[in-house]
Amino acid sequence: MNSIQLLGRLGKDPERKGDSLVVASLATSTKYNGEEKTQWHSIKAFKGTADVVDKFFKKGDMMACEGTVEYNEYEGKWYTSIIVNKVHFVGGKSNGDTKPAKPSTKQDAFDDDIPF
């Protein structure tokens, strides 16, 4: 079985390559012996999944994805890519801006009109 699930932040904005391919880099972190280690993954999304990644994700966004691992050789070097077939919106920004906006109410519009 060739299956992988990753949860991490995008290291750069997804880049469209043609009509049906989007590539990006995803950083995941794991603690080893009390020390945090970051791994970078090259991800590729095709067709409908590519459209979702391209439209809704940008650098710093948290993303959970499912897919398969692909190994390719090019000029004597081996490269690993994650072929993403499902993405999940996790939320939260890398800058910590997660406070929801205060909803306005009809009452707020009338507060300035009260004479006392």
mmCIF file of N, CA and C in Angstrom:
data_model
loop_
_atom_site.group_PDB
_atom_site.id
_atom_site.type_symbol
_atom_site.label_atom_id
_atom_site.label_comp_id
_atom_site.label_asym_id
_atom_site.label_seq_id
_atom_site.Cartn_x
_atom_site.Cartn_y
_atom_site.Cartn_z
ATOM 1 N N MET A 1 0.847 -1.172 0.000
ATOM 2 C CA MET A 1 0.000 0.000 0.000
ATOM 3 C C MET A 1 0.893 1.237 0.000
ATOM 4 N N ASN A 2 0.597 2.155 -0.856
ATOM 5 C CA ASN A 2 1.334 3.412 -0.956
ATOM 6 C C ASN A 2 0.378 4.533 -0.576
ATOM 7 N N SER A 3 0.415 4.936 0.693
ATOM 8 C CA SER A 3 -0.507 5.954 1.185
ATOM 9 C C SER A 3 0.202 6.832 2.208
ATOM 10 N N ILE A 4 -0.075 8.135 2.147
ATOM 11 C CA ILE A 4 0.551 9.063 3.079
ATOM 12 C C ILE A 4 -0.454 10.148 3.463
ATOM 13 N N GLN A 5 -0.369 10.582 4.705
ATOM 14 C CA GLN A 5 -1.159 11.709 5.200
ATOM 15 C C GLN A 5 -0.182 12.700 5.818
ATOM 16 N N LEU A 6 -0.315 13.965 5.449
ATOM 17 C CA LEU A 6 0.564 14.995 5.970
ATOM 18 C C LEU A 6 -0.251 16.177 6.487
ATOM 19 N N LEU A 7 0.276 16.818 7.522
ATOM 20 C CA LEU A 7 -0.310 18.036 8.060
ATOM 21 C C LEU A 7 0.836 19.017 8.234
ATOM 22 N N GLY A 8 0.730 20.164 7.562
ATOM 23 C CA GLY A 8 1.807 21.140 7.652
ATOM 24 C C GLY A 8 1.409 22.467 7.051
ATOM 25 N N ARG A 9 2.395 23.338 6.900
ATOM 26 C CA ARG A 9 2.172 24.674 6.334
ATOM 27 C C ARG A 9 2.865 24.782 4.982
ATOM 28 N N LEU A 10 2.201 25.504 4.084
ATOM 29 C CA LEU A 10 2.794 25.721 2.758
ATOM 30 C C LEU A 10 3.959 26.692 2.866
ATOM 31 N N GLY A 11 5.069 26.328 2.250
ATOM 32 C CA GLY A 11 6.269 27.156 2.301
ATOM 33 C C GLY A 11 6.285 28.261 1.266
ATOM 34 N N LYS A 12 5.437 28.141 0.252
ATOM 35 C CA LYS A 12 5.322 29.174 -0.778
ATOM 36 C C LYS A 12 3.937 29.056 -1.395
ATOM 37 N N ASP A 13 3.562 30.058 -2.154
ATOM 38 C CA ASP A 13 2.276 29.992 -2.841
ATOM 39 C C ASP A 13 2.286 28.825 -3.831
ATOM 40 N N PRO A 14 1.172 28.101 -3.940
ATOM 41 C CA PRO A 14 1.106 27.049 -4.946
ATOM 42 C C PRO A 14 1.345 27.620 -6.344
ATOM 43 N N GLU A 15 2.016 26.849 -7.172
ATOM 44 C CA GLU A 15 2.375 27.309 -8.512
ATOM 45 C C GLU A 15 1.702 26.426 -9.564
ATOM 46 N N ARG A 16 0.936 27.057 -10.428
ATOM 47 C CA ARG A 16 0.235 26.323 -11.487
ATOM 48 C C ARG A 16 1.228 26.025 -12.596
ATOM 49 N N LYS A 17 1.213 24.761 -13.033
ATOM 50 C CA LYS A 17 2.064 24.300 -14.136
ATOM 51 C C LYS A 17 1.149 23.703 -15.191
ATOM 52 N N GLY A 18 0.703 24.491 -16.119
ATOM 53 C CA GLY A 18 -0.225 24.002 -17.129
ATOM 54 C C GLY A 18 -1.656 24.021 -16.612
ATOM 55 N N ASP A 19 -2.541 23.359 -17.355
ATOM 56 C CA ASP A 19 -3.960 23.378 -17.012
ATOM 57 C C ASP A 19 -4.320 22.492 -15.836
ATOM 58 N N SER A 20 -3.600 21.393 -15.646
ATOM 59 C CA SER A 20 -4.079 20.416 -14.673
ATOM 60 C C SER A 20 -3.106 20.096 -13.541
ATOM 61 N N LEU A 21 -2.010 20.834 -13.394
ATOM 62 C CA LEU A 21 -1.017 20.537 -12.357
ATOM 63 C C LEU A 21 -0.713 21.771 -11.519
ATOM 64 N N VAL A 22 -0.677 21.574 -10.196
ATOM 65 C CA VAL A 22 -0.231 22.605 -9.258
ATOM 66 C C VAL A 22 0.821 21.962 -8.359
ATOM 67 N N VAL A 23 1.933 22.664 -8.151
ATOM 68 C CA VAL A 23 2.993 22.180 -7.265
ATOM 69 C C VAL A 23 3.172 23.159 -6.112
ATOM 70 N N ALA A 24 3.631 22.625 -4.979
ATOM 71 C CA ALA A 24 3.879 23.468 -3.803
ATOM 72 C C ALA A 24 4.829 22.712 -2.880
ATOM 73 N N SER A 25 5.295 23.400 -1.850
ATOM 74 C CA SER A 25 6.122 22.752 -0.835
ATOM 75 C C SER A 25 5.387 22.822 0.496
ATOM 76 N N LEU A 26 5.422 21.724 1.231
ATOM 77 C CA LEU A 26 4.714 21.606 2.499
ATOM 78 C C LEU A 26 5.721 21.250 3.585
ATOM 79 N N ALA A 27 5.725 22.023 4.665
ATOM 80 C CA ALA A 27 6.629 21.785 5.784
ATOM 81 C C ALA A 27 5.872 21.082 6.903
ATOM 82 N N THR A 28 6.425 19.960 7.362
ATOM 83 C CA THR A 28 5.872 19.254 8.507
ATOM 84 C C THR A 28 6.926 19.235 9.609
ATOM 85 N N SER A 29 6.476 19.201 10.844
ATOM 86 C CA SER A 29 7.403 19.197 11.977
ATOM 87 C C SER A 29 7.137 18.001 12.873
ATOM 88 N N THR A 30 8.211 17.421 13.374
ATOM 89 C CA THR A 30 8.143 16.291 14.282
ATOM 90 C C THR A 30 9.209 16.477 15.351
ATOM 91 N N LYS A 31 8.911 16.028 16.565
ATOM 92 C CA LYS A 31 9.902 16.100 17.639
ATOM 93 C C LYS A 31 10.656 14.782 17.733
ATOM 94 N N TYR A 32 11.992 14.875 17.700
ATOM 95 C CA TYR A 32 12.880 13.744 17.894
ATOM 96 C C TYR A 32 13.753 14.046 19.090
ATOM 97 N N ASN A 33 13.708 13.192 20.095
ATOM 98 C CA ASN A 33 14.531 13.371 21.301
ATOM 99 C C ASN A 33 14.415 14.779 21.867
ATOM 100 N N GLY A 34 13.186 15.319 21.884
ATOM 101 C CA GLY A 34 12.962 16.648 22.440
ATOM 102 C C GLY A 34 13.326 17.796 21.516
ATOM 103 N N GLU A 35 13.795 17.489 20.333
ATOM 104 C CA GLU A 35 14.199 18.514 19.372
ATOM 105 C C GLU A 35 13.245 18.496 18.181
ATOM 106 N N GLU A 36 12.757 19.668 17.794
ATOM 107 C CA GLU A 36 11.830 19.735 16.670
ATOM 108 C C GLU A 36 12.600 19.726 15.351
ATOM 109 N N LYS A 37 12.131 18.883 14.446
ATOM 110 C CA LYS A 37 12.770 18.772 13.131
ATOM 111 C C LYS A 37 11.724 19.028 12.060
ATOM 112 N N THR A 38 12.066 19.875 11.100
ATOM 113 C CA THR A 38 11.158 20.204 10.000
ATOM 114 C C THR A 38 11.570 19.444 8.751
ATOM 115 N N GLN A 39 10.580 18.837 8.098
ATOM 116 C CA GLN A 39 10.792 18.141 6.834
ATOM 117 C C GLN A 39 10.032 18.896 5.748
ATOM 118 N N TRP A 40 10.632 19.014 4.572
ATOM 119 C CA TRP A 40 9.972 19.673 3.438
ATOM 120 C C TRP A 40 9.549 18.624 2.433
ATOM 121 N N HIS A 41 8.310 18.740 1.962
ATOM 122 C CA HIS A 41 7.740 17.795 1.007
ATOM 123 C C HIS A 41 7.321 18.537 -0.257
ATOM 124 N N SER A 42 7.692 17.985 -1.385
ATOM 125 C CA SER A 42 7.248 18.513 -2.674
ATOM 126 C C SER A 42 5.909 17.868 -2.972
ATOM 127 N N ILE A 43 4.861 18.692 -3.110
ATOM 128 C CA ILE A 43 3.544 18.123 -3.384
ATOM 129 C C ILE A 43 3.076 18.509 -4.782
ATOM 130 N N LYS A 44 2.332 17.589 -5.387
ATOM 131 C CA LYS A 44 1.752 17.801 -6.712
ATOM 132 C C LYS A 44 0.273 17.464 -6.636
ATOM 133 N N ALA A 45 -0.550 18.345 -7.186
ATOM 134 C CA ALA A 45 -1.989 18.094 -7.242
ATOM 135 C C ALA A 45 -2.431 18.215 -8.694
ATOM 136 N N PHE A 46 -3.331 17.343 -9.104
ATOM 137 C CA PHE A 46 -3.809 17.328 -10.479
ATOM 138 C C PHE A 46 -5.307 17.605 -10.545
ATOM 139 N N LYS A 47 -5.730 18.112 -11.690
ATOM 140 C CA LYS A 47 -7.137 18.336 -12.054
ATOM 141 C C LYS A 47 -7.921 19.083 -10.983
ATOM 142 N N GLY A 48 -9.023 18.504 -10.481
ATOM 143 C CA GLY A 48 -9.896 19.184 -9.520
ATOM 144 C C GLY A 48 -9.187 19.533 -8.218
ATOM 145 N N THR A 49 -8.338 18.622 -7.752
ATOM 146 C CA THR A 49 -7.579 18.894 -6.531
ATOM 147 C C THR A 49 -6.621 20.056 -6.759
ATOM 148 N N ALA A 50 -6.032 20.120 -7.937
ATOM 149 C CA ALA A 50 -5.145 21.234 -8.285
ATOM 150 C C ALA A 50 -5.896 22.559 -8.261
ATOM 151 N N ASP A 51 -7.120 22.559 -8.759
ATOM 152 C CA ASP A 51 -7.927 23.783 -8.764
ATOM 153 C C ASP A 51 -8.207 24.255 -7.346
ATOM 154 N N VAL A 52 -8.514 23.323 -6.443
ATOM 155 C CA VAL A 52 -8.787 23.687 -5.045
ATOM 156 C C VAL A 52 -7.539 24.262 -4.380
ATOM 157 N N VAL A 53 -6.403 23.589 -4.552
ATOM 158 C CA VAL A 53 -5.154 24.062 -3.948
ATOM 159 C C VAL A 53 -4.788 25.443 -4.487
ATOM 160 N N ASP A 54 -4.900 25.622 -5.792
ATOM 161 C CA ASP A 54 -4.549 26.893 -6.427
ATOM 162 C C ASP A 54 -5.460 28.032 -5.978
ATOM 163 N N LYS A 55 -6.728 27.750 -5.829
ATOM 164 C CA LYS A 55 -7.706 28.793 -5.522
ATOM 165 C C LYS A 55 -7.758 29.164 -4.034
ATOM 166 N N PHE A 56 -7.612 28.183 -3.141
ATOM 167 C CA PHE A 56 -7.893 28.428 -1.732
ATOM 168 C C PHE A 56 -6.694 28.433 -0.797
ATOM 169 N N PHE A 57 -5.512 28.042 -1.260
ATOM 170 C CA PHE A 57 -4.357 27.980 -0.377
ATOM 171 C C PHE A 57 -3.269 28.940 -0.829
ATOM 172 N N LYS A 58 -2.518 29.459 0.167
ATOM 173 C CA LYS A 58 -1.372 30.309 -0.134
ATOM 174 C C LYS A 58 -0.281 30.081 0.907
ATOM 175 N N LYS A 59 0.851 30.709 0.714
ATOM 176 C CA LYS A 59 2.001 30.550 1.596
ATOM 177 C C LYS A 59 1.583 30.765 3.048
ATOM 178 N N GLY A 60 2.021 29.863 3.915
ATOM 179 C CA GLY A 60 1.745 29.969 5.338
ATOM 180 C C GLY A 60 0.473 29.275 5.790
ATOM 181 N N ASP A 61 -0.399 28.919 4.864
ATOM 182 C CA ASP A 61 -1.649 28.242 5.230
ATOM 183 C C ASP A 61 -1.361 26.819 5.711
ATOM 184 N N MET A 62 -2.148 26.397 6.691
ATOM 185 C CA MET A 62 -2.073 25.025 7.184
ATOM 186 C C MET A 62 -2.902 24.144 6.250
ATOM 187 N N MET A 63 -2.350 23.013 5.886
ATOM 188 C CA MET A 63 -3.036 22.087 4.977
ATOM 189 C C MET A 63 -2.831 20.660 5.464
ATOM 190 N N ALA A 64 -3.895 19.889 5.422
ATOM 191 C CA ALA A 64 -3.805 18.445 5.614
ATOM 192 C C ALA A 64 -4.055 17.819 4.242
ATOM 193 N N CYS A 65 -3.248 16.853 3.888
ATOM 194 C CA CYS A 65 -3.438 16.233 2.574
ATOM 195 C C CYS A 65 -3.229 14.731 2.656
ATOM 196 N N GLU A 66 -3.842 14.049 1.720
ATOM 197 C CA GLU A 66 -3.713 12.600 1.578
ATOM 198 C C GLU A 66 -3.274 12.314 0.151
ATOM 199 N N GLY A 67 -2.440 11.313 0.012
ATOM 200 C CA GLY A 67 -1.994 10.974 -1.327
ATOM 201 C C GLY A 67 -1.060 9.787 -1.334
ATOM 202 N N THR A 68 -0.209 9.753 -2.350
ATOM 203 C CA THR A 68 0.751 8.669 -2.515
ATOM 204 C C THR A 68 2.148 9.249 -2.700
ATOM 205 N N VAL A 69 3.143 8.442 -2.424
ATOM 206 C CA VAL A 69 4.533 8.846 -2.577
ATOM 207 C C VAL A 69 5.015 8.394 -3.945
ATOM 208 N N GLU A 70 5.694 9.314 -4.645
ATOM 209 C CA GLU A 70 6.228 9.007 -5.973
ATOM 210 C C GLU A 70 7.733 9.272 -5.965
ATOM 211 N N TYR A 71 8.497 8.344 -6.503
ATOM 212 C CA TYR A 71 9.951 8.488 -6.609
ATOM 213 C C TYR A 71 10.323 8.585 -8.084
ATOM 214 N N ASN A 72 11.162 9.565 -8.400
ATOM 215 C CA ASN A 72 11.616 9.744 -9.779
ATOM 216 C C ASN A 72 13.122 9.971 -9.800
ATOM 217 N N GLU A 73 13.756 9.443 -10.829
ATOM 218 C CA GLU A 73 15.181 9.665 -11.028
ATOM 219 C C GLU A 73 15.373 10.643 -12.180
ATOM 220 N N TYR A 74 16.260 11.629 -11.954
ATOM 221 C CA TYR A 74 16.575 12.595 -12.999
ATOM 222 C C TYR A 74 18.068 12.885 -12.931
ATOM 223 N N GLU A 75 18.770 12.582 -13.995
ATOM 224 C CA GLU A 75 20.215 12.805 -14.097
ATOM 225 C C GLU A 75 20.973 12.235 -12.902
ATOM 226 N N GLY A 76 20.631 10.998 -12.533
ATOM 227 C CA GLY A 76 21.337 10.307 -11.466
ATOM 228 C C GLY A 76 20.917 10.667 -10.054
ATOM 229 N N LYS A 77 19.974 11.572 -9.889
ATOM 230 C CA LYS A 77 19.484 11.941 -8.556
ATOM 231 C C LYS A 77 18.040 11.479 -8.398
ATOM 232 N N TRP A 78 17.703 11.087 -7.176
ATOM 233 C CA TRP A 78 16.343 10.651 -6.880
ATOM 234 C C TRP A 78 15.565 11.767 -6.210
ATOM 235 N N TYR A 79 14.331 11.940 -6.628
ATOM 236 C CA TYR A 79 13.450 12.965 -6.092
ATOM 237 C C TYR A 79 12.163 12.316 -5.594
ATOM 238 N N THR A 80 11.656 12.812 -4.485
ATOM 239 C CA THR A 80 10.423 12.299 -3.903
ATOM 240 C C THR A 80 9.347 13.371 -3.998
ATOM 241 N N SER A 81 8.176 12.984 -4.441
ATOM 242 C CA SER A 81 7.026 13.889 -4.514
ATOM 243 C C SER A 81 5.835 13.211 -3.859
ATOM 244 N N ILE A 82 4.939 14.026 -3.337
ATOM 245 C CA ILE A 82 3.685 13.541 -2.800
ATOM 246 C C ILE A 82 2.609 13.892 -3.827
ATOM 247 N N ILE A 83 1.940 12.883 -4.357
ATOM 248 C CA ILE A 83 0.842 13.106 -5.300
ATOM 249 C C ILE A 83 -0.430 13.216 -4.458
ATOM 250 N N VAL A 84 -0.944 14.422 -4.359
ATOM 251 C CA VAL A 84 -2.082 14.712 -3.487
ATOM 252 C C VAL A 84 -3.380 14.421 -4.225
ATOM 253 N N ASN A 85 -4.236 13.610 -3.599
ATOM 254 C CA ASN A 85 -5.539 13.357 -4.205
ATOM 255 C C ASN A 85 -6.692 13.859 -3.334
ATOM 256 N N LYS A 86 -6.358 14.356 -2.127
ATOM 257 C CA LYS A 86 -7.386 14.907 -1.247
ATOM 258 C C LYS A 86 -6.740 15.940 -0.326
ATOM 259 N N VAL A 87 -7.357 17.120 -0.206
ATOM 260 C CA VAL A 87 -6.872 18.147 0.717
ATOM 261 C C VAL A 87 -7.970 18.484 1.718
ATOM 262 N N HIS A 88 -7.535 18.939 2.882
ATOM 263 C CA HIS A 88 -8.466 19.318 3.937
ATOM 264 C C HIS A 88 -8.088 20.708 4.441
ATOM 265 N N PHE A 89 -9.086 21.546 4.643
ATOM 266 C CA PHE A 89 -8.869 22.871 5.201
ATOM 267 C C PHE A 89 -8.727 22.732 6.708
ATOM 268 N N VAL A 90 -7.620 23.214 7.240
ATOM 269 C CA VAL A 90 -7.363 23.093 8.663
ATOM 270 C C VAL A 90 -7.586 24.425 9.359
ATOM 271 N N GLY A 91 -7.246 25.527 8.699
ATOM 272 C CA GLY A 91 -7.443 26.847 9.276
ATOM 273 C C GLY A 91 -6.213 27.325 10.011
ATOM 274 N N GLY A 92 -6.266 28.599 10.382
ATOM 275 C CA GLY A 92 -5.149 29.205 11.089
ATOM 276 C C GLY A 92 -4.072 29.681 10.136
ATOM 277 N N LYS A 93 -3.528 30.823 10.452
ATOM 278 C CA LYS A 93 -2.456 31.413 9.660
ATOM 279 C C LYS A 93 -1.167 31.337 10.447
ATOM 280 N N SER A 94 -0.050 31.401 9.752
ATOM 281 C CA SER A 94 1.246 31.334 10.414
ATOM 282 C C SER A 94 1.520 32.573 11.248
ATOM 283 N N ASN A 95 0.849 33.701 10.954
ATOM 284 C CA ASN A 95 1.091 34.924 11.712
ATOM 285 C C ASN A 95 0.219 35.009 12.959
ATOM 286 N N GLY A 96 -0.564 33.979 13.249
ATOM 287 C CA GLY A 96 -1.380 33.936 14.449
ATOM 288 C C GLY A 96 -2.654 34.741 14.354
ATOM 289 N N ASP A 97 -3.007 35.229 13.194
ATOM 290 C CA ASP A 97 -4.204 36.043 13.022
ATOM 291 C C ASP A 97 -5.424 35.145 12.905
ATOM 292 N N THR A 98 -5.897 34.667 14.062
ATOM 293 C CA THR A 98 -7.031 33.749 14.048
ATOM 294 C C THR A 98 -8.237 34.314 14.778
ATOM 295 N N LYS A 99 -8.176 35.590 15.210
ATOM 296 C CA LYS A 99 -9.306 36.186 15.908
ATOM 297 C C LYS A 99 -10.446 36.434 14.947
ATOM 298 N N PRO A 100 -11.651 35.979 15.303
ATOM 299 C CA PRO A 100 -12.777 36.252 14.420
ATOM 300 C C PRO A 100 -13.179 37.716 14.500
ATOM 301 N N ALA A 101 -13.679 38.229 13.412
ATOM 302 C CA ALA A 101 -14.142 39.613 13.385
ATOM 303 C C ALA A 101 -15.418 39.727 14.207
ATOM 304 N N LYS A 102 -15.600 40.879 14.859
ATOM 305 C CA LYS A 102 -16.805 41.108 15.646
ATOM 306 C C LYS A 102 -17.974 41.301 14.691
ATOM 307 N N PRO A 103 -19.026 40.512 14.854
ATOM 308 C CA PRO A 103 -20.171 40.694 13.963
ATOM 309 C C PRO A 103 -20.896 41.990 14.294
ATOM 310 N N SER A 104 -21.336 42.659 13.264
ATOM 311 C CA SER A 104 -22.092 43.887 13.501
ATOM 312 C C SER A 104 -23.557 43.534 13.685
ATOM 313 N N THR A 105 -24.224 44.355 14.463
ATOM 314 C CA THR A 105 -25.655 44.143 14.687
ATOM 315 C C THR A 105 -26.387 45.399 14.283
ATOM 316 N N LYS A 106 -27.678 45.292 14.094
ATOM 317 C CA LYS A 106 -28.478 46.466 13.755
ATOM 318 C C LYS A 106 -28.433 47.490 14.872
ATOM 319 N N GLN A 107 -28.320 47.028 16.109
ATOM 320 C CA GLN A 107 -28.285 47.945 17.244
ATOM 321 C C GLN A 107 -27.072 48.868 17.155
ATOM 322 N N ASP A 108 -25.923 48.364 16.693
ATOM 323 C CA ASP A 108 -24.721 49.192 16.572
ATOM 324 C C ASP A 108 -24.956 50.397 15.679
ATOM 325 N N ALA A 109 -25.771 50.271 14.658
ATOM 326 C CA ALA A 109 -26.016 51.356 13.721
ATOM 327 C C ALA A 109 -26.811 52.493 14.365
ATOM 328 N N PHE A 110 -27.555 52.197 15.408
ATOM 329 C CA PHE A 110 -28.401 53.215 16.031
ATOM 330 C C PHE A 110 -27.768 53.829 17.268
ATOM 331 N N ASP A 111 -26.653 53.334 17.747
ATOM 332 C CA ASP A 111 -26.047 53.837 18.983
ATOM 333 C C ASP A 111 -25.697 55.324 18.892
ATOM 334 N N ASP A 112 -25.259 55.805 17.731
ATOM 335 C CA ASP A 112 -24.881 57.215 17.591
ATOM 336 C C ASP A 112 -26.090 58.150 17.557
ATOM 337 N N ASP A 113 -27.266 57.648 17.281
ATOM 338 C CA ASP A 113 -28.454 58.474 17.192
ATOM 339 C C ASP A 113 -29.136 58.727 18.541
ATOM 340 N N ILE A 114 -28.695 58.036 19.579
ATOM 341 C CA ILE A 114 -29.340 58.191 20.885
ATOM 342 C C ILE A 114 -28.825 59.482 21.523
ATOM 343 N N PRO A 115 -29.719 60.417 21.904
ATOM 344 C CA PRO A 115 -29.300 61.706 22.418
ATOM 345 C C PRO A 115 -28.825 61.695 23.858
ATOM 346 N N PHE A 116 -28.966 60.664 24.613
ATOM 347 C CA PHE A 116 -28.561 60.673 26.028
ATOM 348 C C PHE A 116 -27.511 59.659 26.343
#
